[in-house]
Amino acid sequence: MDIRQLNYFTVIAEEKNISKAAERLFISQSALSQQLAQLENILGTTLFLRRRGALELTEAGQIYLNSVYHIIHIDKMAEEQIRRIKNQTDICIDIGISFSVLPHALKKALAQIAVYCPQVRIQLVRQSSRRLKILLSNGQLQLAILSDQLNRQDSPADGLTYYPLCEENFFMIRCLKNTKKNEVIPVPVISCMYSVLSELRQLELIRQHLKHPCRHALSLENPADIPELVRSLSGVSILPGNAVLHPEPDLRIEPLPDCRFSYVLAAQSNRQVSPYLPQIIKLIREAHSALE
C-alpha cells in the first residue's frame, strides 16, 4: 500500500459512496473499486459493508481509518519540513564556551541539534568566560554559555538576552601527599584558566577548604591535564563537576561546599538564530539532565 491508496480509502469513508468518491478523486469508479479491493486484500479484512446503497465502515475499517488519518498527517508534516529545509540556506551559529562548561552534555546536545535542525551548523568558540562576554557584546558571537554569576556582575543594560540553562558543582582534587601536620610549606595550586572561577577565587576557595597556606603555581587551559600535574607537584586544584575523574589511590576528590554555579545561554539579537533558540536551549538542558 502507499499514501495514494490511503487517501483513496479516506475519501471513500467520507463520501460513503464509490461513485461520489471517484468523482472527487478524478478517477474512474472501476479503478477506485480495484484500489479498495487491493487494500482489503493486503489487510486481510473487509473495510466497508453495503447498507441501503451506502458504504459503512466495519469495526476494522473504523480502527484503520483513525490510524490512516494519523499517517497522512505525519506525511504532510514531513513534506512541509522538507520544503522548508529546501527553501533555507545553511546557517552557521557560533557558540562560545569555556573549558568548565559541560563538554559531555554539549557533545550530546550538538548531535541532537544536527538531527532536529539539519540546516544549522554549530561551531564552538572556546575562550575565558569574560572574553566570551566581550565577543558576544561586540557581535562576534551569536550565543555563549556563561556563568550566571558573571552575568550578575556585569551591567544588565548590555543588549543581551539571558536564558537559564543548568547548574554545575565544583570539586577540589588534591594529592594525598601534599599536606602534613605542622607543615607550613604552601601547597602549589594548579588553576584552570578557562574556568568560570578566577585564579584568585580558586586560590581563596582552596585555602579556605584546606585551612593551609597555598600558592599559585601555574595555569592550564585544559582541565584534563590537571590531575597529572596535581600528582606530580603534590598540588591541589579545582575542577568543574563535568571534568572530575574517578578517584585514584593517590588523589582525593572532595565537593566544595557552597560552590555551585548556574549557567545561562546569552544571546545577541539575531533574526537568523532566533528561530532555533528554543530548540537549542531545550536540547542542552535535556543533555545535561541526562548526565546528572
mmCIF file of C-alpha atoms in Angstrom:
data_model
loop_
_atom_site.group_PDB
_atom_site.id
_atom_site.type_symbol
_atom_site.label_atom_id
_atom_site.label_comp_id
_atom_site.label_asym_id
_atom_site.label_seq_id
_atom_site.Cartn_x
_atom_site.Cartn_y
_atom_site.Cartn_z
ATOM 1 C CA MET A 1 0.000 0.000 0.000
ATOM 2 C CA ASP A 2 1.067 3.629 -0.437
ATOM 3 C CA ILE A 3 -0.112 7.103 0.594
ATOM 4 C CA ARG A 4 -2.254 7.310 -2.554
ATOM 5 C CA GLN A 5 -4.219 4.218 -1.527
ATOM 6 C CA LEU A 6 -4.649 5.590 1.970
ATOM 7 C CA ASN A 7 -6.018 8.847 0.544
ATOM 8 C CA TYR A 8 -8.449 6.874 -1.624
ATOM 9 C CA PHE A 9 -9.623 4.993 1.449
ATOM 10 C CA THR A 10 -10.299 8.164 3.471
ATOM 11 C CA VAL A 11 -12.288 9.759 0.634
ATOM 12 C CA ILE A 12 -14.446 6.635 0.274
ATOM 13 C CA ALA A 13 -15.051 6.663 4.028
ATOM 14 C CA GLU A 14 -16.040 10.334 3.919
ATOM 15 C CA GLU A 15 -18.311 10.061 0.856
ATOM 16 C CA LYS A 16 -19.727 6.626 1.799
ATOM 17 C CA ASN A 17 -20.167 6.027 -1.914
ATOM 18 C CA ILE A 18 -17.719 4.712 -4.522
ATOM 19 C CA SER A 19 -19.203 6.794 -7.350
ATOM 20 C CA LYS A 20 -19.030 10.089 -5.432
ATOM 21 C CA ALA A 21 -15.555 9.284 -4.143
ATOM 22 C CA ALA A 22 -14.367 8.542 -7.708
ATOM 23 C CA GLU A 23 -15.719 11.893 -8.918
ATOM 24 C CA ARG A 24 -13.933 13.712 -6.079
ATOM 25 C CA LEU A 25 -10.679 11.904 -6.842
ATOM 26 C CA PHE A 26 -10.978 12.347 -10.631
ATOM 27 C CA ILE A 27 -10.589 8.629 -11.352
ATOM 28 C CA SER A 28 -12.951 6.006 -12.713
ATOM 29 C CA GLN A 29 -15.282 4.110 -10.429
ATOM 30 C CA SER A 30 -13.840 0.767 -11.533
ATOM 31 C CA ALA A 31 -10.274 1.919 -10.825
ATOM 32 C CA LEU A 32 -11.239 3.090 -7.333
ATOM 33 C CA SER A 33 -13.085 -0.174 -6.601
ATOM 34 C CA GLN A 34 -9.980 -2.069 -7.696
ATOM 35 C CA GLN A 35 -7.769 0.005 -5.358
ATOM 36 C CA LEU A 36 -10.118 -0.662 -2.438
ATOM 37 C CA ALA A 37 -10.150 -4.405 -3.187
ATOM 38 C CA GLN A 38 -6.327 -4.436 -3.245
ATOM 39 C CA LEU A 39 -6.176 -2.644 0.112
ATOM 40 C CA GLU A 40 -8.635 -5.070 1.712
ATOM 41 C CA ASN A 41 -6.650 -7.971 0.271
ATOM 42 C CA ILE A 42 -3.411 -6.625 1.763
ATOM 43 C CA LEU A 43 -5.032 -6.126 5.168
ATOM 44 C CA GLY A 44 -6.898 -9.428 5.020
ATOM 45 C CA THR A 45 -10.163 -7.917 6.194
ATOM 46 C CA THR A 46 -13.300 -6.133 4.944
ATOM 47 C CA LEU A 47 -13.265 -2.378 5.488
ATOM 48 C CA PHE A 48 -16.767 -1.487 4.273
ATOM 49 C CA LEU A 49 -20.249 -3.034 4.300
ATOM 50 C CA ARG A 50 -23.017 -2.069 1.819
ATOM 51 C CA ARG A 51 -26.221 -0.981 3.563
ATOM 52 C CA ARG A 52 -29.150 0.755 1.839
ATOM 53 C CA GLY A 53 -26.996 1.836 -1.072
ATOM 54 C CA ALA A 54 -24.300 3.363 1.127
ATOM 55 C CA LEU A 55 -20.957 2.142 2.376
ATOM 56 C CA GLU A 56 -20.446 1.846 6.119
ATOM 57 C CA LEU A 57 -17.163 1.191 7.853
ATOM 58 C CA THR A 58 -16.746 -2.106 9.607
ATOM 59 C CA GLU A 59 -15.202 -2.107 13.098
ATOM 60 C CA ALA A 60 -11.837 -2.932 11.488
ATOM 61 C CA GLY A 61 -12.426 -0.169 8.934
ATOM 62 C CA GLN A 62 -13.048 2.451 11.643
ATOM 63 C CA ILE A 63 -9.895 1.448 13.516
ATOM 64 C CA TYR A 64 -7.905 1.585 10.304
ATOM 65 C CA LEU A 65 -9.370 4.971 9.341
ATOM 66 C CA ASN A 66 -8.230 6.524 12.634
ATOM 67 C CA SER A 67 -4.714 5.251 12.036
ATOM 68 C CA VAL A 68 -4.699 6.369 8.397
ATOM 69 C CA TYR A 69 -5.607 9.950 9.330
ATOM 70 C CA HIS A 70 -2.604 9.961 11.677
ATOM 71 C CA ILE A 71 -0.289 8.546 8.985
ATOM 72 C CA ILE A 72 -1.416 11.118 6.414
ATOM 73 C CA HIS A 73 -0.921 13.932 8.928
ATOM 74 C CA ILE A 74 2.653 12.783 9.658
ATOM 75 C CA ASP A 75 3.365 12.507 5.937
ATOM 76 C CA LYS A 76 2.152 16.057 5.311
ATOM 77 C CA MET A 77 4.230 17.394 8.188
ATOM 78 C CA ALA A 78 7.341 15.657 6.859
ATOM 79 C CA GLU A 79 6.760 17.098 3.387
ATOM 80 C CA GLU A 80 6.326 20.582 4.844
ATOM 81 C CA GLN A 81 9.549 20.308 6.859
ATOM 82 C CA ILE A 82 11.434 19.112 3.773
ATOM 83 C CA ARG A 83 10.079 22.046 1.762
ATOM 84 C CA ARG A 84 11.198 24.476 4.466
ATOM 85 C CA ILE A 85 14.676 22.949 4.543
ATOM 86 C CA LYS A 86 14.981 23.184 0.745
ATOM 87 C CA ASN A 87 13.983 26.849 0.872
ATOM 88 C CA GLN A 88 16.517 27.685 3.568
ATOM 89 C CA THR A 89 20.267 28.029 3.263
ATOM 90 C CA ASP A 90 22.534 26.529 5.893
ATOM 91 C CA ILE A 91 23.141 28.780 8.874
ATOM 92 C CA CYS A 92 26.293 28.706 10.991
ATOM 93 C CA ILE A 93 25.918 29.590 14.680
ATOM 94 C CA ASP A 94 28.994 30.307 16.806
ATOM 95 C CA ILE A 95 28.512 29.306 20.455
ATOM 96 C CA GLY A 96 31.111 30.482 22.947
ATOM 97 C CA ILE A 97 32.030 28.135 25.801
ATOM 98 C CA SER A 98 34.691 27.906 28.485
ATOM 99 C CA PHE A 99 36.500 24.708 29.412
ATOM 100 C CA SER A 100 34.451 24.373 32.581
ATOM 101 C CA VAL A 101 31.185 24.242 30.659
ATOM 102 C CA LEU A 102 29.611 20.795 30.329
ATOM 103 C CA PRO A 103 31.623 19.279 27.439
ATOM 104 C CA HIS A 104 29.860 15.894 27.561
ATOM 105 C CA ALA A 105 26.394 17.433 27.693
ATOM 106 C CA LEU A 106 27.270 19.794 24.841
ATOM 107 C CA LYS A 107 28.577 16.934 22.712
ATOM 108 C CA LYS A 108 25.290 15.088 23.118
ATOM 109 C CA ALA A 109 23.257 18.267 22.530
ATOM 110 C CA LEU A 110 25.147 19.083 19.318
ATOM 111 C CA ALA A 111 24.403 15.610 17.972
ATOM 112 C CA GLN A 112 20.701 16.172 18.660
ATOM 113 C CA ILE A 113 20.760 19.648 17.092
ATOM 114 C CA ALA A 114 22.155 18.066 13.911
ATOM 115 C CA VAL A 115 19.112 15.758 13.858
ATOM 116 C CA TYR A 116 16.386 18.282 14.673
ATOM 117 C CA CYS A 117 17.916 21.297 12.893
ATOM 118 C CA PRO A 118 19.870 19.793 9.961
ATOM 119 C CA GLN A 119 20.333 23.188 8.289
ATOM 120 C CA VAL A 120 22.134 24.565 11.363
ATOM 121 C CA ARG A 121 25.898 24.128 11.720
ATOM 122 C CA ILE A 122 27.288 24.791 15.199
ATOM 123 C CA GLN A 123 30.840 25.990 15.743
ATOM 124 C CA LEU A 124 32.217 26.136 19.301
ATOM 125 C CA VAL A 125 34.500 29.004 20.297
ATOM 126 C CA ARG A 126 36.497 28.241 23.444
ATOM 127 C CA GLN A 127 37.633 31.241 25.497
ATOM 128 C CA SER A 128 37.593 32.523 29.055
ATOM 129 C CA SER A 129 34.153 33.500 30.328
ATOM 130 C CA ARG A 130 34.929 37.227 30.352
ATOM 131 C CA ARG A 131 36.424 37.096 26.872
ATOM 132 C CA LEU A 132 33.278 35.359 25.633
ATOM 133 C CA LYS A 133 31.146 38.162 27.072
ATOM 134 C CA ILE A 134 33.231 40.720 25.155
ATOM 135 C CA LEU A 135 32.986 38.780 21.884
ATOM 136 C CA LEU A 136 29.237 38.421 22.352
ATOM 137 C CA SER A 137 28.724 42.099 23.108
ATOM 138 C CA ASN A 138 30.784 43.040 20.040
ATOM 139 C CA GLY A 139 28.643 40.841 17.812
ATOM 140 C CA GLN A 140 31.495 38.404 17.091
ATOM 141 C CA LEU A 141 29.462 35.580 18.658
ATOM 142 C CA GLN A 142 25.749 34.844 18.390
ATOM 143 C CA LEU A 143 25.498 32.737 21.562
ATOM 144 C CA ALA A 144 27.626 31.996 24.616
ATOM 145 C CA ILE A 145 27.227 29.840 27.708
ATOM 146 C CA LEU A 146 28.199 31.979 30.688
ATOM 147 C CA SER A 147 28.200 31.778 34.446
ATOM 148 C CA ASP A 148 25.136 33.451 35.894
ATOM 149 C CA GLN A 149 27.465 34.978 38.491
ATOM 150 C CA LEU A 150 29.380 36.697 35.699
ATOM 151 C CA ASN A 151 26.089 37.958 34.275
ATOM 152 C CA ARG A 152 25.044 39.455 37.629
ATOM 153 C CA GLN A 153 28.384 41.215 37.993
ATOM 154 C CA ASP A 154 28.025 42.976 34.662
ATOM 155 C CA SER A 155 25.645 45.709 33.632
ATOM 156 C CA PRO A 156 22.162 44.379 32.822
ATOM 157 C CA ALA A 157 21.839 47.004 30.066
ATOM 158 C CA ASP A 158 24.133 45.153 27.677
ATOM 159 C CA GLY A 159 21.616 44.400 24.926
ATOM 160 C CA LEU A 160 21.830 40.642 25.513
ATOM 161 C CA THR A 161 19.082 38.181 26.449
ATOM 162 C CA TYR A 162 19.807 35.509 29.064
ATOM 163 C CA TYR A 163 18.165 32.068 29.212
ATOM 164 C CA PRO A 164 18.691 29.818 32.294
ATOM 165 C CA LEU A 165 20.332 26.515 31.357
ATOM 166 C CA CYS A 166 21.594 24.403 34.244
ATOM 167 C CA GLU A 167 23.764 24.243 37.360
ATOM 168 C CA GLU A 168 27.197 22.763 37.979
ATOM 169 C CA ASN A 169 29.110 21.704 41.089
ATOM 170 C CA PHE A 170 32.821 22.289 41.615
ATOM 171 C CA PHE A 171 35.206 19.846 43.284
ATOM 172 C CA MET A 172 38.677 20.053 44.756
ATOM 173 C CA ILE A 173 41.208 17.478 43.622
ATOM 174 C CA ARG A 174 44.394 17.080 45.670
ATOM 175 C CA CYS A 175 47.310 14.761 46.104
ATOM 176 C CA LEU A 176 47.190 12.908 49.416
ATOM 177 C CA LYS A 177 50.917 13.527 49.879
ATOM 178 C CA ASN A 178 50.583 17.289 49.803
ATOM 179 C CA THR A 179 49.734 18.147 53.429
ATOM 180 C CA LYS A 180 51.383 17.062 56.629
ATOM 181 C CA LYS A 181 50.620 18.108 60.149
ATOM 182 C CA ASN A 182 52.562 21.117 61.355
ATOM 183 C CA GLU A 183 53.875 21.700 57.807
ATOM 184 C CA VAL A 184 53.724 25.333 56.714
ATOM 185 C CA ILE A 185 55.046 24.973 53.161
ATOM 186 C CA PRO A 186 52.388 26.459 50.844
ATOM 187 C CA VAL A 187 50.577 23.892 48.728
ATOM 188 C CA PRO A 188 51.005 24.535 44.961
ATOM 189 C CA VAL A 189 47.720 25.364 43.238
ATOM 190 C CA ILE A 190 47.167 24.439 39.579
ATOM 191 C CA SER A 191 44.335 26.531 38.213
ATOM 192 C CA CYS A 192 42.244 26.158 35.092
ATOM 193 C CA MET A 193 42.491 29.465 33.248
ATOM 194 C CA TYR A 194 39.211 28.915 31.368
ATOM 195 C CA SER A 195 37.197 28.148 34.485
ATOM 196 C CA VAL A 196 34.322 30.446 35.438
ATOM 197 C CA LEU A 197 36.276 30.836 38.687
ATOM 198 C CA SER A 198 39.095 33.361 38.533
ATOM 199 C CA GLU A 199 42.581 32.231 39.597
ATOM 200 C CA LEU A 200 42.287 34.394 42.711
ATOM 201 C CA ARG A 201 38.905 32.871 43.598
ATOM 202 C CA GLN A 202 40.247 29.333 43.047
ATOM 203 C CA LEU A 203 43.170 30.077 45.387
ATOM 204 C CA GLU A 204 40.841 31.560 48.008
ATOM 205 C CA LEU A 205 38.460 28.583 47.951
ATOM 206 C CA ILE A 206 41.290 26.065 48.272
ATOM 207 C CA ARG A 207 42.859 27.979 51.150
ATOM 208 C CA GLN A 208 39.526 28.082 52.976
ATOM 209 C CA HIS A 209 38.832 24.402 52.393
ATOM 210 C CA LEU A 210 42.298 23.089 53.293
ATOM 211 C CA LYS A 211 42.934 25.607 56.088
ATOM 212 C CA HIS A 212 46.519 25.529 54.929
ATOM 213 C CA PRO A 213 48.858 28.013 53.167
ATOM 214 C CA CYS A 214 48.617 27.903 49.368
ATOM 215 C CA ARG A 215 50.466 29.465 46.465
ATOM 216 C CA HIS A 216 49.536 29.761 42.803
ATOM 217 C CA ALA A 217 51.857 27.505 40.777
ATOM 218 C CA LEU A 218 50.596 27.639 37.192
ATOM 219 C CA SER A 219 47.509 27.819 34.972
ATOM 220 C CA LEU A 220 46.428 25.298 32.355
ATOM 221 C CA GLU A 221 43.916 25.569 29.549
ATOM 222 C CA ASN A 222 42.527 22.045 29.621
ATOM 223 C CA PRO A 223 41.137 20.527 32.855
ATOM 224 C CA ALA A 224 42.055 17.058 31.556
ATOM 225 C CA ASP A 225 45.754 17.886 32.091
ATOM 226 C CA ILE A 226 45.292 18.998 35.698
ATOM 227 C CA PRO A 227 45.123 15.635 37.589
ATOM 228 C CA GLU A 228 48.556 14.521 36.388
ATOM 229 C CA LEU A 229 50.124 17.838 37.433
ATOM 230 C CA VAL A 230 48.363 17.688 40.790
ATOM 231 C CA ARG A 231 50.009 14.304 41.269
ATOM 232 C CA SER A 232 53.483 15.267 40.049
ATOM 233 C CA LEU A 233 53.604 18.565 42.014
ATOM 234 C CA SER A 234 51.805 17.179 45.074
ATOM 235 C CA GLY A 235 49.416 20.020 44.487
ATOM 236 C CA VAL A 236 45.742 20.845 44.502
ATOM 237 C CA SER A 237 43.206 22.205 42.015
ATOM 238 C CA ILE A 238 39.528 22.907 41.440
ATOM 239 C CA LEU A 239 37.637 21.184 38.642
ATOM 240 C CA PRO A 240 34.053 21.532 37.426
ATOM 241 C CA GLY A 241 31.870 18.505 38.081
ATOM 242 C CA ASN A 242 31.812 17.508 34.410
ATOM 243 C CA ALA A 243 35.624 17.210 34.342
ATOM 244 C CA VAL A 244 36.045 15.208 37.554
ATOM 245 C CA LEU A 245 37.631 11.802 37.022
ATOM 246 C CA HIS A 246 37.120 8.618 39.000
ATOM 247 C CA PRO A 247 39.006 8.639 42.329
ATOM 248 C CA GLU A 248 42.569 7.318 42.179
ATOM 249 C CA PRO A 249 44.621 5.898 45.085
ATOM 250 C CA ASP A 250 46.858 8.953 45.451
ATOM 251 C CA LEU A 251 44.234 11.591 44.615
ATOM 252 C CA ARG A 252 41.287 12.766 46.660
ATOM 253 C CA ILE A 253 38.239 14.420 45.148
ATOM 254 C CA GLU A 254 36.099 16.474 47.510
ATOM 255 C CA PRO A 255 32.997 18.587 46.814
ATOM 256 C CA LEU A 256 33.371 22.259 47.616
ATOM 257 C CA PRO A 257 30.550 23.456 49.896
ATOM 258 C CA ASP A 258 28.518 26.353 48.521
ATOM 259 C CA CYS A 259 30.381 26.214 45.233
ATOM 260 C CA ARG A 260 27.594 25.603 42.740
ATOM 261 C CA PHE A 261 27.203 27.793 39.699
ATOM 262 C CA SER A 262 24.234 28.466 37.490
ATOM 263 C CA TYR A 263 24.752 28.800 33.759
ATOM 264 C CA VAL A 264 22.852 30.864 31.231
ATOM 265 C CA LEU A 265 22.776 30.998 27.468
ATOM 266 C CA ALA A 266 23.469 34.595 26.474
ATOM 267 C CA ALA A 267 22.137 35.593 23.065
ATOM 268 C CA GLN A 268 22.724 38.514 20.736
ATOM 269 C CA SER A 269 19.688 39.760 18.872
ATOM 270 C CA ASN A 270 19.845 37.876 15.569
ATOM 271 C CA ARG A 271 16.936 37.110 13.240
ATOM 272 C CA GLN A 272 18.659 34.074 11.740
ATOM 273 C CA VAL A 273 19.443 32.499 15.109
ATOM 274 C CA SER A 274 16.195 33.361 16.976
ATOM 275 C CA PRO A 275 14.005 30.634 15.351
ATOM 276 C CA TYR A 276 16.393 27.925 16.568
ATOM 277 C CA LEU A 277 16.957 29.230 20.104
ATOM 278 C CA PRO A 278 14.111 27.329 21.851
ATOM 279 C CA GLN A 279 15.247 24.006 20.356
ATOM 280 C CA ILE A 280 18.928 24.620 21.179
ATOM 281 C CA ILE A 281 18.104 25.552 24.792
ATOM 282 C CA LYS A 282 15.796 22.539 25.199
ATOM 283 C CA LEU A 283 18.397 20.087 23.860
ATOM 284 C CA ILE A 284 21.222 21.444 26.046
ATOM 285 C CA ARG A 285 19.023 21.230 29.150
ATOM 286 C CA GLU A 286 17.940 17.679 28.316
ATOM 287 C CA ALA A 287 21.515 16.564 27.616
ATOM 288 C CA HIS A 288 22.730 17.991 30.938
ATOM 289 C CA SER A 289 19.852 16.417 32.888
ATOM 290 C CA ALA A 290 20.600 13.022 31.325
ATOM 291 C CA LEU A 291 24.200 13.164 32.569
ATOM 292 C CA GLU A 292 23.409 14.193 36.156
#
